[in-house]
Amino acid sequence: MTSTTRLPSQSADFPAWYGEVVRQAGLAESSAVRGAMVIKPYGYAIWEAIQRELDARIKATGHENFYFPLFVPASVLSREGRLIEGFAPEVAVVTEAGGKTLSEPLVVRPTSEALIWSTYARWIQSYRDLPLLYNQWGNAVRWEMRPRILLRTSEFLWQEGHTAHATREDAAAYARQIHFDVYLAFLRDVLGLHVFVGAKTAMERFAGAINTMTCEAMMRDGKALQMATSHELGQNFARAFDIEYTDAEGERQLCWTTSWGSSTRMVGGLIMAHGDDAGLRVPPAIAPIQTVVVAVKDDDETLAAVERAEGALRDAGVRVRVDRDASTGLGRRLTEWDLKGVPVRVEIGPRDLKEGVVTVVRRDSGEKAAVPVDGVAAAVAEALEAAQRGLAEESRARTEAHTRDVATVEEAIEVAADGFARLPWSACGPDGERRLNEHAVSIRCLQTADGGVPGDPEAGDLVAIAGRAY
Amino acid sequence: MTSTTRLPSQSADFPAWYGEVVRQAGLAESSAVRGAMVIKPYGYAIWEAIQRELDARIKATGHENFYFPLFVPASVLSREGRLIEGFAPEVAVVTEAGGKTLSEPLVVRPTSEALIWSTYARWIQSYRDLPLLYNQWGNAVRWEMRPRILLRTSEFLWQEGHTAHATREDAAAYARQIHFDVYLAFLRDVLGLHVFVGAKTAMERFAGAINTMTCEAMMRDGKALQMATSHELGQNFARAFDIEYTDAEGERQLCWTTSWGSSTRMVGGLIMAHGDDAGLRVPPAIAPIQTVVVAVKDDDETLAAVERAEGALRDAGVRVRVDRDASTGLGRRLTEWDLKGVPVRVEIGPRDLKEGVVTVVRRDSGEKAAVPVDGVAAAVAEALEAAQRGLAEESRARTEAHTRDVATVEEAIEVAADGFARLPWSACGPDGERRLNEHAVSIRCLQTADGGVPGDPEAGDLVAIAGRAY
């Protein structure tokens, strides 16, 4: 279905490398609609694994899922001024339906905020209804000026969580729980990414938020990708949508709300943060195929050994695929599995079998080991664990190596050419931020001195992480 | 969040009963957009369970999932004349995006057929690429004239499968495999529904199909609901979208395609087929809450026993919820759990505990049993199995009792007042079908004499199943 050619190297042309990996590994492709993509089976299987892992973590915090309509009446969307201002240039609008012109245009949701808050106003009566903890998986549409496959697409798939609370403290604590226990833990433990957590500056904050927390990862070209954000919305949306509750004393109070989201752009981040010149490197925890067993030849003895290995791996709970296609040259087949980033490969051939061994190869490090035929399941389990750790460690080391402390905005611009700059916020400020922006550098987040998320994003002595970004 | 009042009885006013169950059990509600619904957490949890079970069965037939864009250019949709004719009156159209009027309007997918087939034309080159077996989970929009919550909504969630094959035989065999091994098995074994499988008449067939197979279930008011359909599309779409392959002899051939779908309307079917005057009855296989443990009083001994029971059930893999809220009257709490259709209830109170027992109650039959405190997990497992069987058996018995053999169209119209009529197709034909339609009765499917799906829907000696339908 796709023709495999040699990939461009990352150092020669990173965007070309990205485009070719997405195409050749069968992750996604452009569609007949500008900026909208087809997520192909292999790419979608990665997304399904991401969903499964994230959904379990979200539910573990006490959430349930629900589903709100795709269309938002224009009048509902415009009830929060900042929200409509932020999204107006990006929306797609339905003006005709059922063969008639609609009396009120319907906006295809750029986010479900407006519809959800206007409904929460009805659902919430008393403090006993709080907190309200709901999440939604679905699609959203934002008409992108410069679409880029999987990273910035006119339509994307995502989850958006929306919670309502009785107090600011409860809302803040909850946003942090989601940000750390769900997003950060998922990105670190499942995707194997080293990320910076911090608060967005006032300029980069979500429309209507009083605090936006972000997880920023470094891609292998040194640029940043925002992987997930969590917003404390204060009482802004509650005020706009009349979300009130009656407290224990019978007084009417405005709610405090949060929202938080992550999307299919995480698949793009995974490619660019872990991929190398040979293609993808998928972390075992979400790999649709964790191990491929390759028959080097197709003699009976080899095929029988391949089948036994497959059975042993399947019994051990490994997501395994078999490649028996000896009509295609071995080199070409291995190139293909490398391209798809399958974490561990087991090669079985007559020469090894004579010695009673098979070869186990890690995609992340290229490490090879001859292991006894009967020990294949144990060896693969160990290799998968090592590969998961290896990718995470590589992400950390590379990110740290490309993150430098600087003292001025000018130095930050220089350093951002191939990495992140760590700059005292007091040496930058909103004026410095504008100067950075003029050089296509942005402040990815503000951190406390020890790398934490500031409780107050307006506090002094914060550190700004600056970089170019997707 | 919702106020519980007494439900109307099914026999007095079935539509009112349905609306109140949907509202009071917290399944779904209408939204600010005409005909589009909010699927509330409890309703969505049922849909998630349906998805999980169906998805596993679909994948077991060799499928992978993918995702196609929400928007379909009007020119692509109109490439198959029958398709656009069938859907034109129902589509919603995006005419503005990104602040500009679009040069070509974008249709919000009523189905992804057109976009998918136009892409398959590119993906398929050789017979080696076949069969192509892909499925998609997503939303779709059809502007309904008479929307009805969960049954016929402007937007719905569904899965749509689309396969391409080298031969008619392969396509036909595959459509049957999906229809029997996935849909029929799921509806019977998971949803506990007795269904009629058969072929649609030419009049009821999907636009562009040469054969549409259906699963039709009887609701408790005797009306039919189409639960899932599988279409053999012949070469119609392949011809319209140029889906060709090169066969082993190097000749270009048109593909044979199938498609098949099922949607959130299954949740509506579940409610109307199993629900009773007290509310929902959810089959244990997909119940978000399989068992609720109710503390009759809130003394220490009772609460400790409740906790032990919860632990034992959780350890046994039961999806369990605890109700300790002794501040609300017991009767009201039990009414609430009945309304939500939780399959098994465990009541624990001081009086029973003195005897060393707890009470296990089945929602489907109302059967109560006193079981030893230590035997609660085993008793609940048995009750859940019995409830699953019980609902299925009741569905079968009720459907059979309300399905009568008749000889004429006139008799069929009469019988369809509260059930299905089984009528020789030779005594009906397209003329009879039109007469049925004039009385709001339709032919739900054509079957072979032994209740099977006809290989040829135009064959003689078929039996028509006629009924009123949602």
mmCIF file with all atom_site columns, N, CA and C in Angstrom, chain A residues 203-257:
data_model
loop_
_atom_site.group_PDB
_atom_site.id
_atom_site.type_symbol
_atom_site.label_atom_id
_atom_site.label_alt_id
_atom_site.label_comp_id
_atom_site.label_asym_id
_atom_site.label_entity_id
_atom_site.label_seq_id
_atom_site.pdbx_PDB_ins_code
_atom_site.Cartn_x
_atom_site.Cartn_y
_atom_site.Cartn_z
_atom_site.occupancy
_atom_site.B_iso_or_equiv
_atom_site.pdbx_formal_charge
_atom_site.auth_seq_id
_atom_site.auth_comp_id
_atom_site.auth_asym_id
_atom_site.auth_atom_id
_atom_site.pdbx_PDB_model_num
ATOM 1   N N  . MET A 1 203 ? 0.356   35.582 28.248 1.00 0.00 ? 203 MET A N  1
ATOM 2   C CA . MET A 1 203 ? 0.193   35.655 26.792 1.00 0.00 ? 203 MET A CA 1
ATOM 3   C C  . MET A 1 203 ? -0.187  34.311 26.166 1.00 0.00 ? 203 MET A C  1
ATOM 4   N N  . GLU A 1 204 ? 0.315   33.231 26.763 1.00 0.00 ? 204 GLU A N  1
ATOM 5   C CA . GLU A 1 204 ? 0.124   31.891 26.193 1.00 0.00 ? 204 GLU A CA 1
ATOM 6   C C  . GLU A 1 204 ? -1.038  31.135 26.835 1.00 0.00 ? 204 GLU A C  1
ATOM 7   N N  . ARG A 1 205 ? -1.643  31.741 27.824 1.00 0.00 ? 205 ARG A N  1
ATOM 8   C CA . ARG A 1 205 ? -2.702  31.083 28.591 1.00 0.00 ? 205 ARG A CA 1
ATOM 9   C C  . ARG A 1 205 ? -3.955  30.831 27.743 1.00 0.00 ? 205 ARG A C  1
ATOM 10  N N  . PHE A 1 206 ? -4.700  29.783 28.091 1.00 0.00 ? 206 PHE A N  1
ATOM 11  C CA . PHE A 1 206 ? -5.959  29.470 27.425 1.00 0.00 ? 206 PHE A CA 1
ATOM 12  C C  . PHE A 1 206 ? -6.962  30.604 27.656 1.00 0.00 ? 206 PHE A C  1
ATOM 13  N N  . ALA A 1 207 ? -7.724  30.921 26.606 1.00 0.00 ? 207 ALA A N  1
ATOM 14  C CA . ALA A 1 207 ? -8.710  32.002 26.684 1.00 0.00 ? 207 ALA A CA 1
ATOM 15  C C  . ALA A 1 207 ? -9.670  31.767 27.841 1.00 0.00 ? 207 ALA A C  1
ATOM 16  N N  . GLY A 1 208 ? -9.663  32.655 28.825 1.00 0.00 ? 208 GLY A N  1
ATOM 17  C CA . GLY A 1 208 ? -10.586 32.525 29.943 1.00 0.00 ? 208 GLY A CA 1
ATOM 18  C C  . GLY A 1 208 ? -10.000 31.842 31.165 1.00 0.00 ? 208 GLY A C  1
ATOM 19  N N  . ALA A 1 209 ? -8.766  31.330 31.069 1.00 0.00 ? 209 ALA A N  1
ATOM 20  C CA . ALA A 1 209 ? -8.153  30.633 32.209 1.00 0.00 ? 209 ALA A CA 1
ATOM 21  C C  . ALA A 1 209 ? -7.442  31.625 33.120 1.00 0.00 ? 209 ALA A C  1
ATOM 22  N N  . ILE A 1 210 ? -7.363  31.291 34.439 1.00 0.00 ? 210 ILE A N  1
ATOM 23  C CA . ILE A 1 210 ? -6.534  32.102 35.327 1.00 0.00 ? 210 ILE A CA 1
ATOM 24  C C  . ILE A 1 210 ? -5.166  31.446 35.483 1.00 0.00 ? 210 ILE A C  1
ATOM 25  N N  . ASN A 1 211 ? -5.075  30.184 35.114 1.00 0.00 ? 211 ASN A N  1
ATOM 26  C CA . ASN A 1 211 ? -3.790  29.481 35.163 1.00 0.00 ? 211 ASN A CA 1
ATOM 27  C C  . ASN A 1 211 ? -3.849  28.300 34.209 1.00 0.00 ? 211 ASN A C  1
ATOM 28  N N  . THR A 1 212 ? -2.883  28.222 33.304 1.00 0.00 ? 212 THR A N  1
ATOM 29  C CA . THR A 1 212 ? -2.789  27.082 32.394 1.00 0.00 ? 212 THR A CA 1
ATOM 30  C C  . THR A 1 212 ? -1.497  26.346 32.682 1.00 0.00 ? 212 THR A C  1
ATOM 31  N N  . MET A 1 213 ? -1.613  25.073 33.067 1.00 0.00 ? 213 MET A N  1
ATOM 32  C CA . MET A 1 213 ? -0.423  24.240 33.265 1.00 0.00 ? 213 MET A CA 1
ATOM 33  C C  . MET A 1 213 ? -0.184  23.431 31.999 1.00 0.00 ? 213 MET A C  1
ATOM 34  N N  . THR A 1 214 ? 1.085   23.207 31.702 1.00 0.00 ? 214 THR A N  1
ATOM 35  C CA . THR A 1 214 ? 1.406   22.506 30.469 1.00 0.00 ? 214 THR A CA 1
ATOM 36  C C  . THR A 1 214 ? 2.474   21.445 30.693 1.00 0.00 ? 214 THR A C  1
ATOM 37  N N  . CYS A 1 215 ? 2.500   20.443 29.814 1.00 0.00 ? 215 CYS A N  1
ATOM 38  C CA . CYS A 1 215 ? 3.606   19.486 29.735 1.00 0.00 ? 215 CYS A CA 1
ATOM 39  C C  . CYS A 1 215 ? 4.261   19.714 28.385 1.00 0.00 ? 215 CYS A C  1
ATOM 40  N N  . GLU A 1 216 ? 5.543   20.097 28.390 1.00 0.00 ? 216 GLU A N  1
ATOM 41  C CA . GLU A 1 216 ? 6.243   20.414 27.148 1.00 0.00 ? 216 GLU A CA 1
ATOM 42  C C  . GLU A 1 216 ? 7.369   19.404 26.935 1.00 0.00 ? 216 GLU A C  1
ATOM 43  N N  . ALA A 1 217 ? 7.379   18.786 25.768 1.00 0.00 ? 217 ALA A N  1
ATOM 44  C CA . ALA A 1 217 ? 8.437   17.810 25.477 1.00 0.00 ? 217 ALA A CA 1
ATOM 45  C C  . ALA A 1 217 ? 9.329   18.348 24.372 1.00 0.00 ? 217 ALA A C  1
ATOM 46  N N  . MET A 1 218 ? 10.601  17.922 24.391 1.00 0.00 ? 218 MET A N  1
ATOM 47  C CA . MET A 1 218 ? 11.528  18.346 23.350 1.00 0.00 ? 218 MET A CA 1
ATOM 48  C C  . MET A 1 218 ? 11.601  17.289 22.244 1.00 0.00 ? 218 MET A C  1
ATOM 49  N N  . MET A 1 219 ? 11.385  17.757 21.022 1.00 0.00 ? 219 MET A N  1
ATOM 50  C CA . MET A 1 219 ? 11.514  16.864 19.873 1.00 0.00 ? 219 MET A CA 1
ATOM 51  C C  . MET A 1 219 ? 13.006  16.718 19.527 1.00 0.00 ? 219 MET A C  1
ATOM 52  N N  . ARG A 1 220 ? 13.322  15.794 18.622 1.00 0.00 ? 220 ARG A N  1
ATOM 53  C CA . ARG A 1 220 ? 14.744  15.545 18.352 1.00 0.00 ? 220 ARG A CA 1
ATOM 54  C C  . ARG A 1 220 ? 15.399  16.622 17.488 1.00 0.00 ? 220 ARG A C  1
ATOM 55  N N  . ASP A 1 221 ? 14.608  17.603 17.041 1.00 0.00 ? 221 ASP A N  1
ATOM 56  C CA . ASP A 1 221 ? 15.229  18.749 16.380 1.00 0.00 ? 221 ASP A CA 1
ATOM 57  C C  . ASP A 1 221 ? 15.359  19.924 17.349 1.00 0.00 ? 221 ASP A C  1
ATOM 58  N N  . GLY A 1 222 ? 15.091  19.662 18.626 1.00 0.00 ? 222 GLY A N  1
ATOM 59  C CA . GLY A 1 222 ? 15.252  20.701 19.640 1.00 0.00 ? 222 GLY A CA 1
ATOM 60  C C  . GLY A 1 222 ? 14.032  21.579 19.830 1.00 0.00 ? 222 GLY A C  1
ATOM 61  N N  . LYS A 1 223 ? 12.997  21.384 19.022 1.00 0.00 ? 223 LYS A N  1
ATOM 62  C CA . LYS A 1 223 ? 11.795  22.196 19.170 1.00 0.00 ? 223 LYS A CA 1
ATOM 63  C C  . LYS A 1 223 ? 10.866  21.577 20.220 1.00 0.00 ? 223 LYS A C  1
ATOM 64  N N  . ALA A 1 224 ? 9.959   22.412 20.719 1.00 0.00 ? 224 ALA A N  1
ATOM 65  C CA . ALA A 1 224 ? 9.041   21.961 21.762 1.00 0.00 ? 224 ALA A CA 1
ATOM 66  C C  . ALA A 1 224 ? 7.710   21.538 21.166 1.00 0.00 ? 224 ALA A C  1
ATOM 67  N N  . LEU A 1 225 ? 7.066   20.584 21.833 1.00 0.00 ? 225 LEU A N  1
ATOM 68  C CA . LEU A 1 225 ? 5.678   20.263 21.496 1.00 0.00 ? 225 LEU A CA 1
ATOM 69  C C  . LEU A 1 225 ? 4.885   20.231 22.806 1.00 0.00 ? 225 LEU A C  1
ATOM 70  N N  . GLN A 1 226 ? 3.796   20.990 22.817 1.00 0.00 ? 226 GLN A N  1
ATOM 71  C CA . GLN A 1 226 ? 2.890   20.999 23.964 1.00 0.00 ? 226 GLN A CA 1
ATOM 72  C C  . GLN A 1 226 ? 2.099   19.703 23.931 1.00 0.00 ? 226 GLN A C  1
ATOM 73  N N  . MET A 1 227 ? 2.255   18.859 24.957 1.00 0.00 ? 227 MET A N  1
ATOM 74  C CA . MET A 1 227 ? 1.664   17.520 24.937 1.00 0.00 ? 227 MET A CA 1
ATOM 75  C C  . MET A 1 227 ? 0.304   17.464 25.620 1.00 0.00 ? 227 MET A C  1
ATOM 76  N N  . ALA A 1 228 ? 0.068   18.333 26.591 1.00 0.00 ? 228 ALA A N  1
ATOM 77  C CA . ALA A 1 228 ? -1.202  18.324 27.333 1.00 0.00 ? 228 ALA A CA 1
ATOM 78  C C  . ALA A 1 228 ? -1.262  19.584 28.168 1.00 0.00 ? 228 ALA A C  1
ATOM 79  N N  . THR A 1 229 ? -2.465  20.111 28.352 1.00 0.00 ? 229 THR A N  1
ATOM 80  C CA . THR A 1 229 ? -2.616  21.296 29.197 1.00 0.00 ? 229 THR A CA 1
ATOM 81  C C  . THR A 1 229 ? -3.796  21.117 30.152 1.00 0.00 ? 229 THR A C  1
ATOM 82  N N  . SER A 1 230 ? -3.669  21.752 31.319 1.00 0.00 ? 230 SER A N  1
ATOM 83  C CA . SER A 1 230 ? -4.724  21.721 32.346 1.00 0.00 ? 230 SER A CA 1
ATOM 84  C C  . SER A 1 230 ? -4.976  23.154 32.783 1.00 0.00 ? 230 SER A C  1
ATOM 85  N N  . HIS A 1 231 ? -6.225  23.550 32.739 1.00 0.00 ? 231 HIS A N  1
ATOM 86  C CA . HIS A 1 231 ? -6.563  24.945 33.030 1.00 0.00 ? 231 HIS A CA 1
ATOM 87  C C  . HIS A 1 231 ? -7.378  25.100 34.300 1.00 0.00 ? 231 HIS A C  1
ATOM 88  N N  . GLU A 1 232 ? -6.936  26.036 35.149 1.00 0.00 ? 232 GLU A N  1
ATOM 89  C CA . GLU A 1 232 ? -7.829  26.537 36.199 1.00 0.00 ? 232 GLU A CA 1
ATOM 90  C C  . GLU A 1 232 ? -8.572  27.705 35.590 1.00 0.00 ? 232 GLU A C  1
ATOM 91  N N  . LEU A 1 233 ? -9.896  27.602 35.559 1.00 0.00 ? 233 LEU A N  1
ATOM 92  C CA . LEU A 1 233 ? -10.682 28.639 34.890 1.00 0.00 ? 233 LEU A CA 1
ATOM 93  C C  . LEU A 1 233 ? -11.253 29.660 35.859 1.00 0.00 ? 233 LEU A C  1
ATOM 94  N N  . GLY A 1 234 ? -10.888 29.528 37.133 1.00 0.00 ? 234 GLY A N  1
ATOM 95  C CA . GLY A 1 234 ? -11.406 30.468 38.128 1.00 0.00 ? 234 GLY A CA 1
ATOM 96  C C  . GLY A 1 234 ? -12.928 30.445 38.114 1.00 0.00 ? 234 GLY A C  1
ATOM 97  N N  . GLN A 1 235 ? -13.534 31.624 38.178 1.00 0.00 ? 235 GLN A N  1
ATOM 98  C CA . GLN A 1 235 ? -15.000 31.707 38.100 1.00 0.00 ? 235 GLN A CA 1
ATOM 99  C C  . GLN A 1 235 ? -15.435 32.345 36.783 1.00 0.00 ? 235 GLN A C  1
ATOM 100 N N  . ASN A 1 236 ? -14.507 32.451 35.840 1.00 0.00 ? 236 ASN A N  1
ATOM 101 C CA . ASN A 1 236 ? -14.812 33.146 34.582 1.00 0.00 ? 236 ASN A CA 1
ATOM 102 C C  . ASN A 1 236 ? -15.948 32.476 33.805 1.00 0.00 ? 236 ASN A C  1
ATOM 103 N N  . PHE A 1 237 ? -15.835 31.167 33.620 1.00 0.00 ? 237 PHE A N  1
ATOM 104 C CA . PHE A 1 237 ? -16.881 30.473 32.868 1.00 0.00 ? 237 PHE A CA 1
ATOM 105 C C  . PHE A 1 237 ? -18.142 30.351 33.721 1.00 0.00 ? 237 PHE A C  1
ATOM 106 N N  . ALA A 1 238 ? -17.962 30.157 35.019 1.00 0.00 ? 238 ALA A N  1
ATOM 107 C CA . ALA A 1 238 ? -19.120 30.051 35.914 1.00 0.00 ? 238 ALA A CA 1
ATOM 108 C C  . ALA A 1 238 ? -19.951 31.331 35.838 1.00 0.00 ? 238 ALA A C  1
ATOM 109 N N  . ARG A 1 239 ? -19.236 32.472 35.775 1.00 0.00 ? 239 ARG A N  1
ATOM 110 C CA . ARG A 1 239 ? -19.934 33.753 35.706 1.00 0.00 ? 239 ARG A CA 1
ATOM 111 C C  . ARG A 1 239 ? -20.652 33.897 34.357 1.00 0.00 ? 239 ARG A C  1
ATOM 112 N N  . ALA A 1 240 ? -19.958 33.548 33.291 1.00 0.00 ? 240 ALA A N  1
ATOM 113 C CA . ALA A 1 240 ? -20.537 33.705 31.950 1.00 0.00 ? 240 ALA A CA 1
ATOM 114 C C  . ALA A 1 240 ? -21.733 32.780 31.744 1.00 0.00 ? 240 ALA A C  1
ATOM 115 N N  . PHE A 1 241 ? -21.693 31.591 32.372 1.00 0.00 ? 241 PHE A N  1
ATOM 116 C CA . PHE A 1 241 ? -22.743 30.599 32.106 1.00 0.00 ? 241 PHE A CA 1
ATOM 117 C C  . PHE A 1 241 ? -23.648 30.360 33.330 1.00 0.00 ? 241 PHE A C  1
ATOM 118 N N  . ASP A 1 242 ? -23.529 31.234 34.337 1.00 0.00 ? 242 ASP A N  1
ATOM 119 C CA . ASP A 1 242 ? -24.382 31.113 35.533 1.00 0.00 ? 242 ASP A CA 1
ATOM 120 C C  . ASP A 1 242 ? -24.300 29.749 36.205 1.00 0.00 ? 242 ASP A C  1
ATOM 121 N N  . ILE A 1 243 ? -23.095 29.288 36.444 1.00 0.00 ? 243 ILE A N  1
ATOM 122 C CA . ILE A 1 243 ? -22.950 27.995 37.123 1.00 0.00 ? 243 ILE A CA 1
ATOM 123 C C  . ILE A 1 243 ? -22.846 28.258 38.619 1.00 0.00 ? 243 ILE A C  1
ATOM 124 N N  . GLU A 1 244 ? -23.978 28.115 39.295 1.00 0.00 ? 244 GLU A N  1
ATOM 125 C CA . GLU A 1 244 ? -24.044 28.415 40.723 1.00 0.00 ? 244 GLU A CA 1
ATOM 126 C C  . GLU A 1 244 ? -24.487 27.191 41.519 1.00 0.00 ? 244 GLU A C  1
ATOM 127 N N  . TYR A 1 245 ? -24.135 27.207 42.796 1.00 0.00 ? 245 TYR A N  1
ATOM 128 C CA . TYR A 1 245 ? -24.635 26.164 43.693 1.00 0.00 ? 245 TYR A CA 1
ATOM 129 C C  . TYR A 1 245 ? -25.074 26.821 44.995 1.00 0.00 ? 245 TYR A C  1
ATOM 130 N N  . THR A 1 246 ? -25.920 26.096 45.707 1.00 0.00 ? 246 THR A N  1
ATOM 131 C CA . THR A 1 246 ? -26.335 26.558 47.028 1.00 0.00 ? 246 THR A CA 1
ATOM 132 C C  . THR A 1 246 ? -25.433 25.915 48.060 1.00 0.00 ? 246 THR A C  1
ATOM 133 N N  . ASP A 1 247 ? -24.751 26.714 48.857 1.00 0.00 ? 247 ASP A N  1
ATOM 134 C CA . ASP A 1 247 ? -23.824 26.129 49.838 1.00 0.00 ? 247 ASP A CA 1
ATOM 135 C C  . ASP A 1 247 ? -24.571 25.627 51.064 1.00 0.00 ? 247 ASP A C  1
ATOM 136 N N  . ALA A 1 248 ? -23.838 25.069 52.038 1.00 0.00 ? 248 ALA A N  1
ATOM 137 C CA . ALA A 1 248 ? -24.463 24.433 53.208 1.00 0.00 ? 248 ALA A CA 1
ATOM 138 C C  . ALA A 1 248 ? -25.283 25.434 54.023 1.00 0.00 ? 248 ALA A C  1
ATOM 139 N N  . GLU A 1 249 ? -24.959 26.714 53.877 1.00 0.00 ? 249 GLU A N  1
ATOM 140 C CA . GLU A 1 249 ? -25.707 27.756 54.608 1.00 0.00 ? 249 GLU A CA 1
ATOM 141 C C  . GLU A 1 249 ? -26.877 28.294 53.794 1.00 0.00 ? 249 GLU A C  1
ATOM 142 N N  . GLY A 1 250 ? -27.104 27.712 52.616 1.00 0.00 ? 250 GLY A N  1
ATOM 143 C CA . GLY A 1 250 ? -28.236 28.154 51.811 1.00 0.00 ? 250 GLY A CA 1
ATOM 144 C C  . GLY A 1 250 ? -27.939 29.351 50.927 1.00 0.00 ? 250 GLY A C  1
ATOM 145 N N  . GLU A 1 251 ? -26.669 29.766 50.870 1.00 0.00 ? 251 GLU A N  1
ATOM 146 C CA . GLU A 1 251 ? -26.297 30.901 50.027 1.00 0.00 ? 251 GLU A CA 1
ATOM 147 C C  . GLU A 1 251 ? -25.954 30.436 48.612 1.00 0.00 ? 251 GLU A C  1
ATOM 148 N N  . ARG A 1 252 ? -26.291 31.259 47.615 1.00 0.00 ? 252 ARG A N  1
ATOM 149 C CA . ARG A 1 252 ? -25.902 30.956 46.240 1.00 0.00 ? 252 ARG A CA 1
ATOM 150 C C  . ARG A 1 252 ? -24.450 31.347 46.027 1.00 0.00 ? 252 ARG A C  1
ATOM 151 N N  . GLN A 1 253 ? -23.659 30.478 45.421 1.00 0.00 ? 253 GLN A N  1
ATOM 152 C CA . GLN A 1 253 ? -22.236 30.722 45.177 1.00 0.00 ? 253 GLN A CA 1
ATOM 153 C C  . GLN A 1 253 ? -21.894 30.364 43.736 1.00 0.00 ? 253 GLN A C  1
ATOM 154 N N  . LEU A 1 254 ? -20.926 31.083 43.192 1.00 0.00 ? 254 LEU A N  1
ATOM 155 C CA . LEU A 1 254 ? -20.433 30.709 41.865 1.00 0.00 ? 254 LEU A CA 1
ATOM 156 C C  . LEU A 1 254 ? -19.484 29.514 41.997 1.00 0.00 ? 254 LEU A C  1
ATOM 157 N N  . CYS A 1 255 ? -19.498 28.614 41.038 1.00 0.00 ? 255 CYS A N  1
ATOM 158 C CA . CYS A 1 255 ? -18.567 27.488 41.037 1.00 0.00 ? 255 CYS A CA 1
ATOM 159 C C  . CYS A 1 255 ? -17.176 27.923 40.562 1.00 0.00 ? 255 CYS A C  1
ATOM 160 N N  . TRP A 1 256 ? -16.215 27.087 40.818 1.00 0.00 ? 256 TRP A N  1
ATOM 161 C CA . TRP A 1 256 ? -14.860 27.196 40.283 1.00 0.00 ? 256 TRP A CA 1
ATOM 162 C C  . TRP A 1 256 ? -14.684 26.026 39.325 1.00 0.00 ? 256 TRP A C  1
ATOM 163 N N  . THR A 1 257 ? -14.162 26.277 38.148 1.00 0.00 ? 257 THR A N  1
ATOM 164 C CA . THR A 1 257 ? -14.098 25.182 37.174 1.00 0.00 ? 257 THR A CA 1
ATOM 165 C C  . THR A 1 257 ? -12.681 24.965 36.640 1.00 0.00 ? 257 THR A C  1
#
